[in-house]
CSV table of C-alpha atoms and ligand atoms in Angstrom, one decimal:
chain,number,residue,atom,x,y,z
A,1,MET,CA,-33.2,-21.5,51.2
A,2,ILE,CA,-29.9,-20.2,49.7
A,3,TRP,CA,-26.7,-21.4,51.5
A,4,ASN,CA,-24.2,-18.4,50.8
A,5,LYS,CA,-26.1,-15.6,49.5
A,6,GLU,CA,-22.8,-13.6,49.8
A,7,ALA,CA,-21.4,-16.0,46.7
A,8,GLU,CA,-24.5,-17.0,44.9
A,9,CYS,CA,-26.2,-13.5,44.8
A,10,MET,CA,-23.3,-11.3,44.0
A,11,SER,CA,-24.2,-8.4,41.3
A,12,ASN,CA,-22.6,-9.2,37.5
A,13,GLY,CA,-20.1,-6.3,38.3
A,14,GLU,CA,-18.5,-8.1,41.7
A,15,LYS,CA,-18.6,-11.3,40.1
A,16,GLU,CA,-16.8,-10.2,37.4
A,17,GLU,CA,-14.0,-8.7,39.3
A,18,LEU,CA,-13.8,-11.8,41.5
A,19,GLN,CA,-13.5,-14.1,38.5
A,20,LEU,CA,-10.8,-11.9,36.6
A,21,LYS,CA,-8.8,-11.9,39.8
A,22,LEU,CA,-9.2,-15.8,40.7
A,23,LEU,CA,-8.6,-16.3,36.9
A,24,LYS,CA,-5.4,-14.5,37.2
A,25,GLU,CA,-4.1,-16.2,40.3
A,26,VAL,CA,-5.1,-19.8,39.0
A,27,VAL,CA,-3.6,-19.1,35.5
A,28,LYS,CA,-0.1,-18.3,37.1
A,29,ARG,CA,-0.5,-21.3,39.5
A,30,ALA,CA,-0.8,-23.6,36.7
A,31,TYR,CA,2.0,-22.1,34.6
A,32,GLU,CA,4.4,-22.1,37.5
A,33,ASN,CA,3.4,-25.5,39.1
A,34,VAL,CA,2.1,-27.9,36.0
A,35,PRO,CA,4.9,-28.9,33.4
A,36,TYR,CA,2.1,-29.5,31.1
A,37,TYR,CA,0.5,-25.9,30.8
A,38,LYS,CA,4.3,-24.5,31.5
A,39,ASN,CA,5.1,-26.1,27.7
A,40,ARG,CA,1.9,-25.5,26.2
A,41,PHE,CA,1.7,-21.9,26.8
A,42,ASP,CA,5.4,-21.7,26.0
A,43,LYS,CA,4.6,-23.1,22.7
A,44,LEU,CA,2.0,-20.6,22.0
A,45,ASN,CA,4.0,-18.0,23.3
A,46,ILE,CA,1.6,-16.9,25.9
A,47,LYS,CA,2.1,-15.7,29.9
A,48,PRO,CA,0.0,-15.9,32.5
A,49,GLU,CA,0.4,-11.8,32.5
A,50,ASP,CA,-1.3,-11.9,29.0
A,51,ILE,CA,-4.6,-12.4,30.8
A,52,LYS,CA,-6.0,-8.9,31.7
A,53,THR,CA,-9.6,-9.2,31.2
A,54,LEU,CA,-11.8,-12.1,31.5
A,55,LYS,CA,-12.1,-12.3,27.8
A,56,ASP,CA,-8.3,-13.0,27.4
A,57,ILE,CA,-8.9,-16.7,28.8
A,58,GLU,CA,-9.8,-17.3,25.0
A,59,LYS,CA,-6.3,-16.9,23.9
A,60,LEU,CA,-5.8,-20.0,26.6
A,61,PRO,CA,-5.1,-23.4,25.0
A,62,PHE,CA,-8.0,-26.2,25.8
A,63,THR,CA,-7.7,-29.0,28.0
A,64,THR,CA,-8.8,-32.3,27.1
A,65,LYS,CA,-9.5,-35.7,28.6
A,66,THR,CA,-6.9,-37.3,26.2
A,67,ASP,CA,-4.1,-34.9,28.0
A,68,LEU,CA,-5.2,-35.8,31.2
A,69,ARG,CA,-5.3,-39.4,30.1
A,70,ASP,CA,-1.3,-38.6,29.1
A,71,SER,CA,-0.1,-37.5,32.2
A,72,TYR,CA,-2.0,-40.2,34.2
A,73,PRO,CA,-1.9,-40.8,36.8
A,74,PHE,CA,-0.5,-37.7,38.8
A,75,GLY,CA,0.9,-35.3,36.4
A,76,MET,CA,-1.3,-32.6,36.6
A,77,PHE,CA,-1.1,-32.0,40.0
A,78,ALA,CA,0.2,-28.4,41.2
A,79,VAL,CA,1.1,-29.5,44.3
A,80,PRO,CA,3.5,-31.9,46.2
A,81,GLU,CA,2.4,-34.9,46.6
A,82,GLU,CA,2.2,-35.3,50.4
A,83,GLU,CA,-0.5,-32.1,50.0
A,84,ILE,CA,-2.8,-34.1,48.2
A,85,ILE,CA,-5.2,-36.1,50.6
A,86,GLU,CA,-7.9,-37.3,48.1
A,87,VAL,CA,-7.8,-38.9,44.9
A,88,HIS,CA,-10.9,-39.9,42.7
A,89,THR,CA,-11.3,-41.5,39.3
A,90,SER,CA,-13.5,-40.9,36.1
A,91,SER,CA,-16.6,-43.5,36.5
A,92,GLY,CA,-15.3,-45.4,33.6
A,93,THR,CA,-13.5,-48.9,35.1
A,94,THR,CA,-11.0,-49.9,33.0
A,95,GLY,CA,-8.5,-47.9,29.9
A,96,LYS,CA,-7.0,-45.2,32.0
A,97,PRO,CA,-9.2,-43.2,33.8
A,98,THR,CA,-8.6,-39.1,34.5
A,99,VAL,CA,-7.3,-38.9,38.1
A,100,SER,CA,-8.6,-35.8,39.9
A,101,GLY,CA,-6.4,-34.7,43.3
A,102,TYR,CA,-7.7,-32.8,46.1
A,103,THR,CA,-5.7,-30.7,48.8
A,104,GLN,CA,-7.7,-30.1,52.1
A,105,LYS,CA,-8.5,-26.6,50.7
A,106,ASP,CA,-10.0,-28.7,47.7
A,107,LEU,CA,-11.9,-30.7,49.9
A,108,GLU,CA,-13.4,-27.6,51.7
A,109,ILE,CA,-14.4,-26.2,48.2
A,110,TRP,CA,-16.4,-29.4,47.3
A,111,GLY,CA,-18.0,-29.6,50.4
A,112,GLU,CA,-19.1,-25.7,50.0
A,113,VAL,CA,-20.4,-26.1,46.3
A,114,MET,CA,-21.8,-29.6,47.3
A,115,GLY,CA,-23.8,-27.9,50.4
A,116,ARG,CA,-25.2,-25.0,48.4
A,117,ALA,CA,-26.6,-27.8,46.0
A,118,LEU,CA,-28.2,-29.8,48.7
A,119,THR,CA,-29.7,-26.4,50.0
A,120,MET,CA,-31.2,-25.8,46.4
A,121,ALA,CA,-32.8,-29.2,47.0
A,122,GLY,CA,-34.0,-27.5,50.6
A,123,ALA,CA,-31.7,-29.8,52.6
A,124,GLY,CA,-31.0,-28.5,56.1
A,125,LYS,CA,-30.1,-29.8,59.4
A,126,LYS,CA,-33.0,-31.5,59.7
A,127,ASP,CA,-33.0,-34.0,56.8
A,128,LYS,CA,-31.9,-37.2,56.2
A,129,ILE,CA,-30.1,-37.7,53.1
A,130,GLN,CA,-29.8,-41.2,51.7
A,131,ASN,CA,-26.8,-41.1,49.5
A,132,CYS,CA,-27.5,-44.0,46.6
A,133,TYR,CA,-24.4,-42.7,44.8
A,134,GLY,CA,-21.4,-45.1,44.5
A,135,TYR,CA,-19.0,-44.5,46.9
A,136,GLY,CA,-15.4,-45.4,46.1
A,137,LEU,CA,-13.3,-43.8,43.5
A,138,PHE,CA,-16.4,-42.1,41.6
A,139,THR,CA,-16.9,-38.9,42.8
A,140,GLY,CA,-20.7,-39.0,43.5
A,141,GLY,CA,-20.9,-40.8,46.7
A,142,LEU,CA,-18.1,-38.7,48.4
A,143,GLY,CA,-19.2,-35.5,46.6
A,144,VAL,CA,-22.6,-35.7,47.9
A,145,HIS,CA,-21.2,-36.8,51.3
A,146,TYR,CA,-19.3,-33.7,52.0
A,147,GLY,CA,-22.1,-31.3,51.0
A,148,THR,CA,-24.5,-33.2,53.9
A,149,GLN,CA,-21.6,-32.5,56.2
A,150,THR,CA,-21.4,-29.0,55.3
A,151,ILE,CA,-25.1,-28.2,55.8
A,152,GLY,CA,-25.5,-30.5,59.2
A,153,ALA,CA,-27.5,-32.7,57.3
A,154,THR,CA,-27.7,-36.3,58.5
A,155,VAL,CA,-26.2,-38.9,56.0
A,156,ILE,CA,-27.0,-42.2,55.3
A,157,PRO,CA,-23.9,-43.2,53.5
A,158,ILE,CA,-25.9,-46.4,51.5
A,159,SER,CA,-23.9,-46.3,48.6
A,160,ALA,CA,-25.0,-47.6,45.3
A,161,GLY,CA,-27.3,-50.9,44.7
A,162,ASN,CA,-29.2,-53.7,47.1
A,163,THR,CA,-32.6,-52.3,46.7
A,164,GLN,CA,-34.5,-54.0,48.9
A,165,ARG,CA,-32.5,-52.7,51.4
A,166,GLN,CA,-32.3,-49.3,50.0
A,167,ILE,CA,-36.0,-49.2,50.4
A,168,GLU,CA,-36.1,-50.5,53.8
A,169,ILE,CA,-34.1,-48.0,55.2
A,170,MET,CA,-36.1,-45.2,53.5
A,171,GLN,CA,-39.2,-46.7,55.5
A,172,ASP,CA,-37.5,-47.6,58.8
A,173,PHE,CA,-35.2,-43.9,58.5
A,174,GLN,CA,-37.9,-41.8,57.2
A,175,THR,CA,-35.6,-40.5,54.6
A,176,SER,CA,-36.2,-36.9,53.3
A,177,ILE,CA,-34.0,-36.4,50.4
A,178,ILE,CA,-32.5,-39.3,48.1
A,179,THR,CA,-29.4,-38.5,46.0
A,180,CYS,CA,-28.6,-41.1,42.8
A,181,THR,CA,-28.6,-41.2,39.1
A,182,PRO,CA,-32.2,-40.6,37.3
A,183,SER,CA,-32.4,-44.1,35.9
A,184,TYR,CA,-32.0,-45.6,39.4
A,185,ALA,CA,-34.7,-43.3,41.1
A,186,LEU,CA,-37.1,-44.6,38.7
A,187,TYR,CA,-36.2,-48.2,39.2
A,188,LEU,CA,-36.5,-47.4,43.1
A,189,ALA,CA,-40.1,-46.2,42.0
A,190,GLU,CA,-40.9,-49.6,40.0
A,191,VAL,CA,-39.5,-51.5,43.3
A,192,LEU,CA,-41.7,-49.7,45.7
A,193,GLU,CA,-44.6,-50.3,43.2
A,194,LYS,CA,-43.8,-53.9,43.3
A,195,ASN,CA,-43.3,-54.2,47.1
A,196,GLY,CA,-46.7,-52.5,47.6
A,197,VAL,CA,-45.2,-50.1,49.2
A,198,ASP,CA,-47.6,-46.5,49.6
A,199,ILE,CA,-45.5,-43.8,48.7
A,200,LYS,CA,-47.7,-41.7,51.7
A,201,ASP,CA,-45.9,-43.8,53.9
A,202,LEU,CA,-42.6,-42.7,52.9
A,203,ASN,CA,-41.0,-39.2,53.8
A,204,LEU,CA,-39.4,-38.3,50.7
A,205,LYS,CA,-39.7,-34.8,49.6
A,206,ALA,CA,-36.9,-34.0,47.3
A,207,GLY,CA,-34.0,-36.0,45.3
A,208,VAL,CA,-30.8,-34.8,43.6
A,209,PHE,CA,-30.2,-36.6,40.4
A,210,GLY,CA,-27.3,-36.6,37.9
A,211,ALA,CA,-24.4,-38.2,36.5
A,212,GLU,CA,-26.1,-39.2,33.4
A,213,MET,CA,-28.7,-37.7,31.0
A,214,TRP,CA,-32.2,-37.4,31.5
A,215,THR,CA,-34.9,-35.5,30.2
A,216,GLU,CA,-38.2,-33.3,31.6
A,217,GLU,CA,-40.6,-36.6,31.0
A,218,MET,CA,-38.4,-38.6,33.6
A,219,ARG,CA,-38.7,-36.1,35.8
A,220,LYS,CA,-42.1,-35.8,35.6
A,221,ALA,CA,-42.5,-39.9,35.8
A,222,ILE,CA,-39.8,-39.7,39.1
A,223,GLU,CA,-41.9,-37.0,40.9
A,224,ASP,CA,-45.5,-38.8,40.1
A,225,ARG,CA,-44.0,-42.0,41.0
A,226,LEU,CA,-41.5,-41.3,44.0
A,227,GLY,CA,-43.6,-38.1,45.3
A,228,LEU,CA,-41.0,-35.7,45.4
A,229,SER,CA,-39.2,-32.7,43.8
A,230,ALA,CA,-36.6,-34.1,41.3
A,231,LEU,CA,-33.7,-31.4,41.0
A,232,ASN,CA,-31.0,-32.0,38.7
A,233,ILE,CA,-27.2,-32.1,39.7
A,234,TYR,CA,-24.4,-31.9,37.1
A,235,GLY,CA,-20.6,-32.3,37.6
A,236,LEU,CA,-17.3,-34.0,36.2
A,237,THR,CA,-14.2,-35.7,38.0
A,238,GLU,CA,-11.7,-33.7,36.0
A,239,ILE,CA,-13.2,-30.3,37.8
A,240,ILE,CA,-14.2,-31.6,41.3
A,241,GLY,CA,-16.8,-34.1,40.7
A,242,PRO,CA,-20.7,-33.2,41.4
A,243,GLY,CA,-21.4,-29.7,42.6
A,244,VAL,CA,-20.6,-27.5,39.5
A,245,ALA,CA,-24.0,-26.9,38.8
A,246,GLN,CA,-27.2,-27.5,40.4
A,247,GLU,CA,-30.9,-26.7,39.8
A,248,CYS,CA,-32.9,-24.7,42.3
A,249,GLU,CA,-36.7,-24.5,43.2
A,250,ILE,CA,-37.5,-22.8,39.8
A,251,LYS,CA,-36.5,-25.8,37.8
A,252,ASN,CA,-35.4,-23.5,34.8
A,253,GLY,CA,-31.9,-24.7,34.4
A,254,LEU,CA,-28.5,-25.3,36.6
A,255,HIS,CA,-27.0,-22.8,38.5
A,256,ILE,CA,-23.2,-23.1,38.0
A,257,PHE,CA,-21.1,-22.1,40.9
A,258,GLU,CA,-19.4,-19.5,39.0
A,259,ASP,CA,-17.2,-18.0,41.5
A,260,HIS,CA,-15.4,-21.7,41.5
A,261,PHE,CA,-15.9,-22.9,38.1
A,262,TYR,CA,-15.6,-20.3,35.2
A,263,PRO,CA,-18.0,-21.6,32.1
A,264,GLU,CA,-17.8,-20.8,28.4
A,265,ILE,CA,-19.5,-22.5,25.6
A,266,ILE,CA,-17.6,-23.0,22.3
A,267,ASP,CA,-18.8,-24.2,18.8
A,268,PRO,CA,-17.0,-27.9,18.9
A,269,LYS,CA,-16.1,-27.7,15.3
A,270,THR,CA,-14.5,-23.9,14.8
A,271,GLN,CA,-13.7,-24.0,19.0
A,272,GLU,CA,-15.1,-20.1,18.5
A,273,THR,CA,-16.6,-18.7,21.8
A,274,LEU,CA,-20.7,-19.1,21.4
A,275,GLY,CA,-22.8,-15.9,22.8
A,276,GLU,CA,-25.5,-16.4,25.7
A,277,GLY,CA,-28.3,-19.0,24.8
A,278,GLU,CA,-26.7,-20.8,22.1
A,279,LYS,CA,-26.2,-24.3,22.2
A,280,GLY,CA,-22.6,-25.8,22.0
A,281,GLU,CA,-19.8,-27.6,24.1
A,282,LEU,CA,-19.5,-26.6,27.7
A,283,VAL,CA,-16.0,-25.3,28.6
A,284,LEU,CA,-14.8,-25.2,32.3
A,285,THR,CA,-12.0,-23.6,34.0
A,286,THR,CA,-11.4,-24.5,37.6
A,287,LEU,CA,-10.7,-21.1,39.4
A,288,THR,CA,-10.0,-21.9,43.2
A,289,ARG,CA,-8.8,-25.4,42.8
A,290,ASP,CA,-5.2,-25.9,44.3
A,291,GLY,CA,-4.2,-29.1,43.9
A,292,MET,CA,-5.1,-29.4,40.4
A,293,PRO,CA,-6.1,-26.5,38.4
A,294,ILE,CA,-7.7,-27.6,35.3
A,295,LEU,CA,-7.9,-24.5,32.3
A,296,ARG,CA,-10.7,-24.6,29.8
A,297,PHE,CA,-11.7,-28.3,29.9
A,298,ARG,CA,-13.8,-29.3,26.7
A,299,THR,CA,-16.6,-31.4,28.3
A,300,LYS,CA,-18.1,-32.3,25.3
A,301,ASP,CA,-21.1,-31.5,27.0
A,302,ILE,CA,-23.5,-29.9,25.0
A,303,THR,CA,-25.6,-27.2,26.4
A,304,GLY,CA,-26.2,-23.4,26.5
A,305,LEU,CA,-26.0,-20.8,29.1
A,306,GLN,CA,-29.0,-18.3,30.3
A,307,LYS,CA,-27.3,-15.4,32.3
A,308,GLU,CA,-30.6,-13.5,33.6
A,309,LYS,CA,-31.1,-13.2,37.3
A,310,CYS,CA,-33.2,-16.1,38.3
A,311,ASP,CA,-36.4,-16.0,40.2
A,312,CYS,CA,-35.0,-17.6,42.9
A,313,GLY,CA,-32.7,-14.5,43.7
A,314,ARG,CA,-29.3,-16.0,42.5
A,315,THR,CA,-27.7,-14.7,39.9
A,316,GLN,CA,-25.0,-17.1,38.8
A,317,VAL,CA,-25.6,-18.4,35.2
A,318,ARG,CA,-27.7,-21.4,34.6
A,319,MET,CA,-26.8,-23.7,32.0
A,320,ASP,CA,-29.8,-25.9,30.3
A,321,ARG,CA,-30.0,-29.6,30.8
A,322,ILE,CA,-27.8,-31.6,28.7
A,323,THR,CA,-28.8,-32.8,25.7
A,324,GLY,CA,-26.1,-34.5,24.0
A,325,ARG,CA,-22.2,-35.0,23.8
A,326,THR,CA,-19.6,-34.1,21.0
A,327,ASP,CA,-18.2,-37.6,21.3
A,328,ASP,CA,-19.5,-40.9,21.4
A,329,MET,CA,-19.0,-41.5,25.1
A,330,LEU,CA,-22.1,-43.3,26.6
A,331,LYS,CA,-23.2,-43.2,30.1
A,332,ILE,CA,-24.3,-47.1,31.0
A,333,ARG,CA,-25.9,-46.9,34.6
A,334,GLY,CA,-23.8,-44.2,35.6
A,335,VAL,CA,-20.8,-45.6,34.5
A,336,ILE,CA,-18.6,-44.2,31.3
A,337,VAL,CA,-17.9,-46.3,28.4
A,338,PHE,CA,-16.6,-45.5,25.5
A,339,PRO,CA,-17.5,-48.2,21.8
A,340,SER,CA,-13.8,-48.2,21.4
A,341,GLN,CA,-13.6,-50.2,24.7
A,342,ILE,CA,-15.7,-52.8,23.3
A,343,GLU,CA,-14.1,-53.1,19.8
A,344,LYS,CA,-10.9,-53.6,21.9
A,345,ALA,CA,-12.5,-56.7,23.9
A,346,LEU,CA,-14.1,-57.4,20.5
A,347,LEU,CA,-10.8,-57.8,18.7
A,348,LYS,CA,-9.0,-59.9,21.0
A,349,ILE,CA,-11.6,-63.0,19.9
A,350,GLU,CA,-10.8,-65.4,17.0
A,351,GLY,CA,-13.7,-65.8,14.5
A,352,LEU,CA,-15.6,-62.6,14.6
A,353,HIS,CA,-15.7,-60.0,12.3
A,354,PRO,CA,-14.5,-56.1,13.8
A,355,GLN,CA,-18.3,-55.2,12.6
A,356,TYR,CA,-20.5,-54.5,15.5
A,357,GLN,CA,-23.1,-52.5,16.9
A,358,ILE,CA,-24.2,-51.3,20.2
A,359,ILE,CA,-28.0,-50.9,20.8
A,360,VAL,CA,-28.7,-48.8,24.5
A,361,THR,CA,-32.4,-49.2,25.4
A,362,ARG,CA,-33.9,-48.4,28.8
A,363,PRO,CA,-36.6,-51.2,29.3
A,364,LYS,CA,-37.9,-51.0,32.7
A,365,HIS,CA,-35.8,-47.6,33.3
A,366,LEU,CA,-32.6,-49.2,34.0
A,367,ASP,CA,-30.0,-49.1,31.0
A,368,GLU,CA,-29.4,-51.8,28.7
A,369,LEU,CA,-26.7,-52.6,26.1
A,370,GLU,CA,-27.0,-55.1,23.5
A,371,VAL,CA,-23.8,-55.5,21.1
A,372,GLN,CA,-24.5,-57.2,18.1
A,373,VAL,CA,-21.5,-58.7,16.3
A,374,GLU,CA,-21.0,-60.4,13.1
A,375,ALA,CA,-19.8,-64.0,13.6
A,376,SER,CA,-17.5,-65.4,10.6
A,377,PRO,CA,-19.1,-67.4,8.3
A,378,THR,CA,-17.3,-70.7,9.7
A,379,LEU,CA,-18.4,-69.7,13.5
A,380,PHE,CA,-21.7,-68.8,12.0
A,381,SER,CA,-22.6,-72.6,10.5
A,382,ASP,CA,-21.2,-74.1,13.6
A,383,GLU,CA,-23.3,-76.0,16.3
A,384,VAL,CA,-25.4,-74.1,18.4
A,385,LYS,CA,-23.3,-75.2,21.7
A,386,HIS,CA,-20.1,-73.5,20.2
A,387,VAL,CA,-22.2,-70.2,19.1
A,388,GLU,CA,-23.1,-70.2,22.9
A,389,GLU,CA,-19.5,-70.8,24.0
A,390,VAL,CA,-18.7,-67.6,22.0
A,391,LYS,CA,-21.0,-65.4,22.8
A,392,LYS,CA,-20.2,-66.3,26.9
A,393,MET,CA,-16.9,-65.6,25.8
A,394,ILE,CA,-17.3,-62.3,24.3
A,395,GLU,CA,-19.5,-61.2,27.2
A,396,SER,CA,-16.8,-62.1,29.8
A,397,TYR,CA,-14.3,-60.0,27.4
A,398,ILE,CA,-16.5,-57.1,27.1
A,399,HIS,CA,-17.1,-57.3,30.9
A,400,SER,CA,-13.6,-57.3,32.0
A,401,GLU,CA,-13.0,-54.2,29.9
A,402,ILE,CA,-16.0,-52.2,30.9
A,403,GLY,CA,-17.6,-53.7,34.3
A,404,LEU,CA,-20.7,-53.8,33.0
A,405,ARG,CA,-22.7,-57.1,31.7
A,406,VAL,CA,-23.9,-56.9,28.2
A,407,ASN,CA,-26.4,-59.0,26.1
A,408,ILE,CA,-24.4,-60.7,23.0
A,409,SER,CA,-26.3,-61.3,19.6
A,410,LEU,CA,-23.9,-62.9,17.0
A,411,VAL,CA,-25.5,-61.6,13.3
A,412,GLU,CA,-24.8,-63.3,10.3
A,413,PRO,CA,-21.5,-62.1,8.4
A,414,GLU,CA,-22.3,-59.0,6.3
A,415,SER,CA,-25.5,-58.1,7.8
A,416,LEU,CA,-25.1,-55.0,10.0
A,417,PRO,CA,-25.3,-51.9,8.2
A,418,ARG,CA,-22.0,-50.6,6.6
A,419,SER,CA,-21.3,-46.6,6.4
A,420,GLU,CA,-19.2,-45.0,3.8
A,421,GLY,CA,-18.3,-42.2,6.2
A,422,LYS,CA,-17.8,-42.7,10.1
A,423,ALA,CA,-19.3,-46.3,11.2
A,424,VAL,CA,-22.6,-45.9,13.0
A,425,ARG,CA,-21.7,-48.2,16.4
A,426,VAL,CA,-24.1,-46.7,18.7
A,427,ILE,CA,-27.7,-46.8,18.5
A,428,ASP,CA,-29.4,-45.4,21.5
A,429,LYS,CA,-32.7,-45.6,21.9
A,430,ARG,CA,-32.9,-44.0,25.1
A,431,ASN,CA,-34.2,-40.4,23.8
A,432,PHE,CA,-32.8,-37.6,25.7
A,433,ASP,CA,-34.1,-34.6,23.4
B,501,DLL,O1,-21.0,-38.3,36.9
B,501,DLL,C1,-20.1,-36.9,38.7
B,501,DLL,C2,-21.5,-36.6,39.1
B,501,DLL,C3,-22.0,-37.7,40.3
B,501,DLL,C4,-22.2,-35.9,38.6
B,501,DLL,C5,-23.2,-37.4,40.6
B,501,DLL,C6,-23.6,-35.6,39.2
B,501,DLL,C7,-23.9,-36.4,40.4
B,501,DLL,P1,-18.3,-38.3,36.0
B,501,DLL,O2,-18.2,-39.9,36.2
B,501,DLL,O3,-16.6,-37.9,35.3
B,501,DLL,O4,-18.6,-37.5,37.2
B,501,DLL,O5,-18.9,-38.0,34.7
B,501,DLL,C8,-18.9,-37.1,34.1
B,501,DLL,O6,-21.2,-37.1,33.1
B,501,DLL,O7,-19.4,-35.1,31.5
B,501,DLL,C9,-21.7,-35.5,31.8
B,501,DLL,O8,-21.4,-36.4,30.4
B,501,DLL,C10,-22.3,-36.5,32.6
B,501,DLL,N1,-23.3,-36.0,33.6
B,501,DLL,C11,-23.1,-35.8,34.9
B,501,DLL,N2,-24.0,-35.1,35.3
B,501,DLL,C12,-25.0,-34.9,34.3
B,501,DLL,C13,-26.3,-34.4,34.2
B,501,DLL,C14,-19.7,-37.4,37.6
B,501,DLL,N3,-26.8,-33.9,35.5
B,501,DLL,C15,-19.8,-36.9,32.6
B,501,DLL,N4,-27.1,-34.1,33.0
B,501,DLL,C16,-20.5,-35.2,32.5
B,501,DLL,C17,-26.5,-35.1,32.2
B,501,DLL,C18,-24.3,-35.5,33.1
B,501,DLL,N5,-25.3,-35.4,32.0
């Protein structure tokens, strides 16, 4: 099933013509309405009229997460605030998040692209979609919600967490499609098995999983254990939320909705544009967004693009599964965490050395985060009771910084590996390659 054949199957010529028209418009809109872009363009001596071909996009400056944070909260809006009818933020819980503002038209676009994404998973009017992405400022819950409304499916807006209830609803309502992070899908499978639920008594046919990195091995495990077809969905708050790209039933890359988002792949070091199939950093430009147009956003996500027509009939370019990031951003249970946030929490506590290492594992399909911290010699020789208190304190400081519970290990002074170059702060044992 294809939701919008006209848009999803247009010829390359038609697509490029449309993209160029939209690119010219969005660049003009950003320049005229967002002081940040006007300043950047003026400094570089660029005018919107310099965009004559799609390739001219390479003349434009990049936008980064830091640029967005610097204009927190509403500095990137291109319309008067009264036209913004919804806001979301990136999934990190503290520090200044990045804000995304939507006009009525933007919400319609979001509903459209998410409608296309869910259709790729085989969703239609008769489906009951159990949406276990978190509702709230995170874009996952409401993004999927709007998509279900576009296609007229029944949404079960259960949000994240409370696994026993998720299972009960899945059984009682005979849910046909679930949407959540892939690690939560595996956790659901485990709890189902523990509860002795036979997947044959469920009605699951597909799952739309994203918001974090996962692998083909995980796909296979989820499909076997939940008895459904597991599809990958990609998106990010800064661009719109979920619904930038989605896998079709062929499962050979995620189709980017190119009539709304213009993708480029660059070499993260030289910033040069790379060719088809080459792996690099994904850069995205919003072609149609009104409230907050974003030009050349450096996602820091690593992938490659495949342009040939897909067997499903869609002509929209496919991006490979994300295999890494160019920075040290981690997604722990779907929440964005930077090692610097943990460092900030540690630095607030006396008696600790700012030497630490973060170990990420996925023992029972859910991410676990262990922070190993070097204690000072005096602390280390202290009574056990005191050491336990310090551990609790570190835990609570980190919790208030990142919003997640972590395991703390206090290790002997000078026992963590030292590096001559960039310190290796994170050991991610989840293995996404
Ligand atoms: O995670 C939006 C989303 C919600 C996508 C629900 C899919 C489903 P943020 O919290 O802003 O937005 O995080 C965006 O998450 O830059 C990637 O690093 C990562 N990410 C998102 N989807 C995938 C995926 C939402 N399918 C950041 N595979 C992005 C790998 C993903 N990483």
